[in-house]
Amino acid sequence: MKNSQLYKGSLNTIIMKLLEENGKMYGYEITQKVKAITQGELNITEGALYPALHKLEAEGILDVEIEKVDNRMRKYYKLTEAGTKETVNRLAELEDFIRTMQSLVNPKLEF
Amino acid sequence: MKNSQLYKGSLNTIIMKLLEENGKMYGYEITQKVKAITQGELNITEGALYPALHKLEAEGILDVEIEKVDNRMRKYYKLTEAGTKETVNRLAELEDFIRTMQSLVNPKLEF
DNA sequence: AGTTATGTATAAGAATCTTATGTATATTTG
DNA sequence: CAAATATACATAAGATTCTTATACATAACT
């Protein structure tokens, strides 16, 4: 998704957070949204996104709903009830992670 | 290194930052230092650490120096000149990454 | 007419990490 | 004193995640 290896492992959290915020989204929409929010910093590739979405669906985190718009297929994903709960955990983990990395990189400061 | 997948890809940056700060360190020392700094949050496994050190050495980022202390072997690693330069880049990448993740998770706030 | 944008999908390979195992010495604990 | 824990390095098999390439299809722009 980026030249930097750091983004590895963060895709699921990103997807879940966006869905929590926007209710339902389709794959292509997610890629564009992330690109916009990060001002081009982060480009999610399809090869990473679609398998991730399928896996989250298989795990019961996401529900899917197919629509046809302008004669093109769209698969809208939204969080299940379990997915909504899990998102809370994932976001807490992300905050812990960021705090931990800050403490490693900036050991002098308090956060 | 942790139950959370988020730490994937951050090991190299962590190693390089610690070596930048402490001059030279050996593997086991790194694992203990990280555990201490993060108050147990992050435990680097040997299966991740040693291959990472070997690779950084092969890439010319690290130099190695073997010592024998208390009849036990220690391999001290330190940044090469190129490694020191690269560390600057990696830390900048980490800050960008953290900022980007913040903007995704906390889109209302400014950073 | 050809390129770009929209939209989803998968497969091969790379990279990173987990888990398990192996070797060896020193120290602590029951 | 024997056993467990700590110190110290190493690798191999497998899991997971991602990149890169490819594939299909329609819409819009140039």
JSON list of C-alpha atoms (C1' of nucleotides) in Angstrom, two decimals, chain A residues 1-2 8-11 45 47-48 55 70-72, chain D residues 15-23 25-28:
[
{"chain": "A", "resi": 1, "resn": "MET", "atom": "CA", "xyz": [0.00, 0.00, 0.00]},
{"chain": "A", "resi": 2, "resn": "LYS", "atom": "CA", "xyz": [3.01, 2.28, 0.37]},
{"chain": "A", "resi": 8, "resn": "LYS", "atom": "CA", "xyz": [1.80, -3.39, 7.08]},
{"chain": "A", "resi": 9, "resn": "GLY", "atom": "CA", "xyz": [-0.85, -4.67, 9.45]},
{"chain": "A", "resi": 10, "resn": "SER", "atom": "CA", "xyz": [-2.81, -1.44, 9.57]},
{"chain": "A", "resi": 11, "resn": "LEU", "atom": "CA", "xyz": [-5.16, -2.07, 6.65]},
{"chain": "A", "resi": 45, "resn": "THR", "atom": "CA", "xyz": [-3.84, -1.43, -3.79]},
{"chain": "A", "resi": 47, "resn": "GLY", "atom": "CA", "xyz": [-4.47, -6.70, -4.41]},
{"chain": "A", "resi": 48, "resn": "ALA", "atom": "CA", "xyz": [-4.35, -5.85, -0.73]},
{"chain": "A", "resi": 55, "resn": "LYS", "atom": "CA", "xyz": [-11.40, -12.11, 4.98]},
{"chain": "A", "resi": 70, "resn": "ASP", "atom": "CA", "xyz": [-24.77, 2.76, -13.68]},
{"chain": "A", "resi": 71, "resn": "ASN", "atom": "CA", "xyz": [-24.70, -0.82, -14.90]},
{"chain": "A", "resi": 72, "resn": "ARG", "atom": "CA", "xyz": [-21.57, -1.49, -12.78]},
{"chain": "D", "resi": 15, "resn": "DA", "atom": "C1'", "xyz": [1.22, -18.07, 8.75]},
{"chain": "D", "resi": 16, "resn": "DT", "atom": "C1'", "xyz": [0.03, -13.57, 7.38]},
{"chain": "D", "resi": 17, "resn": "DT", "atom": "C1'", "xyz": [0.13, -9.55, 4.83]},
{"chain": "D", "resi": 18, "resn": "DC", "atom": "C1'", "xyz": [1.33, -7.11, 1.13]},
{"chain": "D", "resi": 19, "resn": "DT", "atom": "C1'", "xyz": [3.18, -6.10, -3.98]},
{"chain": "D", "resi": 20, "resn": "DT", "atom": "C1'", "xyz": [2.96, -6.83, -8.64]},
{"chain": "D", "resi": 21, "resn": "DA", "atom": "C1'", "xyz": [0.79, -8.53, -12.46]},
{"chain": "D", "resi": 22, "resn": "DT", "atom": "C1'", "xyz": [-3.04, -9.88, -14.75]},
{"chain": "D", "resi": 23, "resn": "DA", "atom": "C1'", "xyz": [-7.97, -10.34, -15.90]},
{"chain": "D", "resi": 25, "resn": "DA", "atom": "C1'", "xyz": [-16.18, -5.20, -17.72]},
{"chain": "D", "resi": 26, "resn": "DT", "atom": "C1'", "xyz": [-18.47, -0.59, -18.29]},
{"chain": "D", "resi": 27, "resn": "DA", "atom": "C1'", "xyz": [-18.35, 4.63, -18.43]},
{"chain": "D", "resi": 28, "resn": "DA", "atom": "C1'", "xyz": [-16.34, 8.88, -19.46]}
]
